[in-house]
Short mmCIF file of C-alpha atoms in Angstrom, two decimals:
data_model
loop_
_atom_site.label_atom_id
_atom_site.label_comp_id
_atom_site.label_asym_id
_atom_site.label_seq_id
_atom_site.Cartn_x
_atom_site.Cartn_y
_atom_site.Cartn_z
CA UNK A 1207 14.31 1.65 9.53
CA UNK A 1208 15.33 2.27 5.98
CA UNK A 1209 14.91 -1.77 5.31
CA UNK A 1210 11.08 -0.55 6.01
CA UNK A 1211 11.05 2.78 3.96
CA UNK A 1212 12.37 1.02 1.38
CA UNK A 1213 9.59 -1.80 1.33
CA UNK A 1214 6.79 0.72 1.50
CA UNK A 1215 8.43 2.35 -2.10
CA UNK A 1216 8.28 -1.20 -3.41
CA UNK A 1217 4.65 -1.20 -2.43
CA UNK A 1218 3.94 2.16 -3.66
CA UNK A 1219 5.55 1.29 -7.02
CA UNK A 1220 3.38 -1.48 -7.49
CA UNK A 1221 0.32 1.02 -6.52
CA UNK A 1222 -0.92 -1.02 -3.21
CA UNK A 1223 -1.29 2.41 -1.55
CA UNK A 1224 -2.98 1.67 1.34
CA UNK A 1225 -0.97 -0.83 2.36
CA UNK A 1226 2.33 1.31 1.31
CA UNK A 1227 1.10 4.17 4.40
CA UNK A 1228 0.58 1.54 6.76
CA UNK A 1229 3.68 0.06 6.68
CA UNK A 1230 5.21 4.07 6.46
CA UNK A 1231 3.27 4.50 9.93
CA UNK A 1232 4.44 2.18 11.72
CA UNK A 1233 7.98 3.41 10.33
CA UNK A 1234 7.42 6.48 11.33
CA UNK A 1235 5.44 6.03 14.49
CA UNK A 1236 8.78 3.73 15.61
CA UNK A 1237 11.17 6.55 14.25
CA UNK A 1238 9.57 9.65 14.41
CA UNK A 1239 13.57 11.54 14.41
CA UNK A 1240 14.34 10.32 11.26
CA UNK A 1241 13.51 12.62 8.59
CA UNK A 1242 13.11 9.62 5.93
CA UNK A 1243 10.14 8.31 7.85
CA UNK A 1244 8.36 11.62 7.16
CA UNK A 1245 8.84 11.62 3.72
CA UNK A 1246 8.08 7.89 3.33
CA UNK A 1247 4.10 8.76 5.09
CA UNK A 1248 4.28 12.30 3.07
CA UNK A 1249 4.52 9.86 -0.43
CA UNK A 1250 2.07 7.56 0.82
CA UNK A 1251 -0.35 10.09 1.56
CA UNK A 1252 0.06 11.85 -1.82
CA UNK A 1253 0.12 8.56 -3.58
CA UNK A 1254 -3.70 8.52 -2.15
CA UNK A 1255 -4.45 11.94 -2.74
CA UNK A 1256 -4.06 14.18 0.50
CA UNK A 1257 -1.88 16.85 -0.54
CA UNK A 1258 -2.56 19.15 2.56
CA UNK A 1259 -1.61 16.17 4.58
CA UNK A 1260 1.79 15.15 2.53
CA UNK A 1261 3.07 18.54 2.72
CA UNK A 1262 2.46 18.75 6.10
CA UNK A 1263 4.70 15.63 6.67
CA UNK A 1264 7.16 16.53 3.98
CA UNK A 1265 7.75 20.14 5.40
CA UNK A 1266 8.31 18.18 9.21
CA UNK A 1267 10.52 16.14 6.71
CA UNK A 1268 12.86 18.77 5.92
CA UNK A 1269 12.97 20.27 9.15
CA UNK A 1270 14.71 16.78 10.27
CA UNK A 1271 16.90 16.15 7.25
CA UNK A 1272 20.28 17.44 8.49
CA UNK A 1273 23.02 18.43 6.07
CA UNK A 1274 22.37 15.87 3.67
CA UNK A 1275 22.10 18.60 0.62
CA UNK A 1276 20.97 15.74 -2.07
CA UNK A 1277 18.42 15.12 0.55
CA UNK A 1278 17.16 18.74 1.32
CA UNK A 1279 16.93 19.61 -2.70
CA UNK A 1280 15.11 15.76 -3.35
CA UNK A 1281 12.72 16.76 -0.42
CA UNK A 1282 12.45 20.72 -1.59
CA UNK A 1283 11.49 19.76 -5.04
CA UNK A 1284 8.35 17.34 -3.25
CA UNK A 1285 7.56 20.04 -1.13
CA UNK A 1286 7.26 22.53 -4.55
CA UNK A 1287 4.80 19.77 -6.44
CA UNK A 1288 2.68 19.31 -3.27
CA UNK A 1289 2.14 23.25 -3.04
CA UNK A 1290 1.10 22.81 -6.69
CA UNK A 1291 -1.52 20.10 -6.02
CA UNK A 1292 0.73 17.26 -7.75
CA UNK A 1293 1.57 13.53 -6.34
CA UNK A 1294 5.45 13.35 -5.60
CA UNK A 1295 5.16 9.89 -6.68
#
């Protein structure tokens, strides 16, 4: 749920990683058609440093993301700094 999504960000922002992509997995793991639960695991995962791992989730991201154009560019731009070896956070 995006109630969920949005509590893992609040975790990330205050840099409790770990327990920011566990509460993203069992997002996505409930909600694996939503695109926003990719991207939520995707930050979590860059937040601790697996790149090749975020992207992976990112680029499934996109795939899923519909025609929300803010959403596709937002999610574009993550996928350009993971290529680059950069946290999206």
């Amino acid at each position: 749920s995006r109630e969920v999504h949005f509590y893992g960000r609040q975790l990330l922002g205050e840099k409790m990683y770990k327990e920011a992509q566990q509460v993203f997995k069992v997002n996505y793991d409930k909600h694996p058609e939503d695109y926003y639960t990719h991207v939520g695991l995707a930050r979590a995962y860059s937040a601790l440093g697996d790149y090749k791992k975020a992207l992976s989730l990112m680029k499934s991201g996109l795939e899923r993301v519909g025609n929300d154009a803010a959403a596709k560019a937002n999610i574009t731009a993550m996928i350009e700094k993971l290529e680059k070896g950069q946290d999206v956070n």
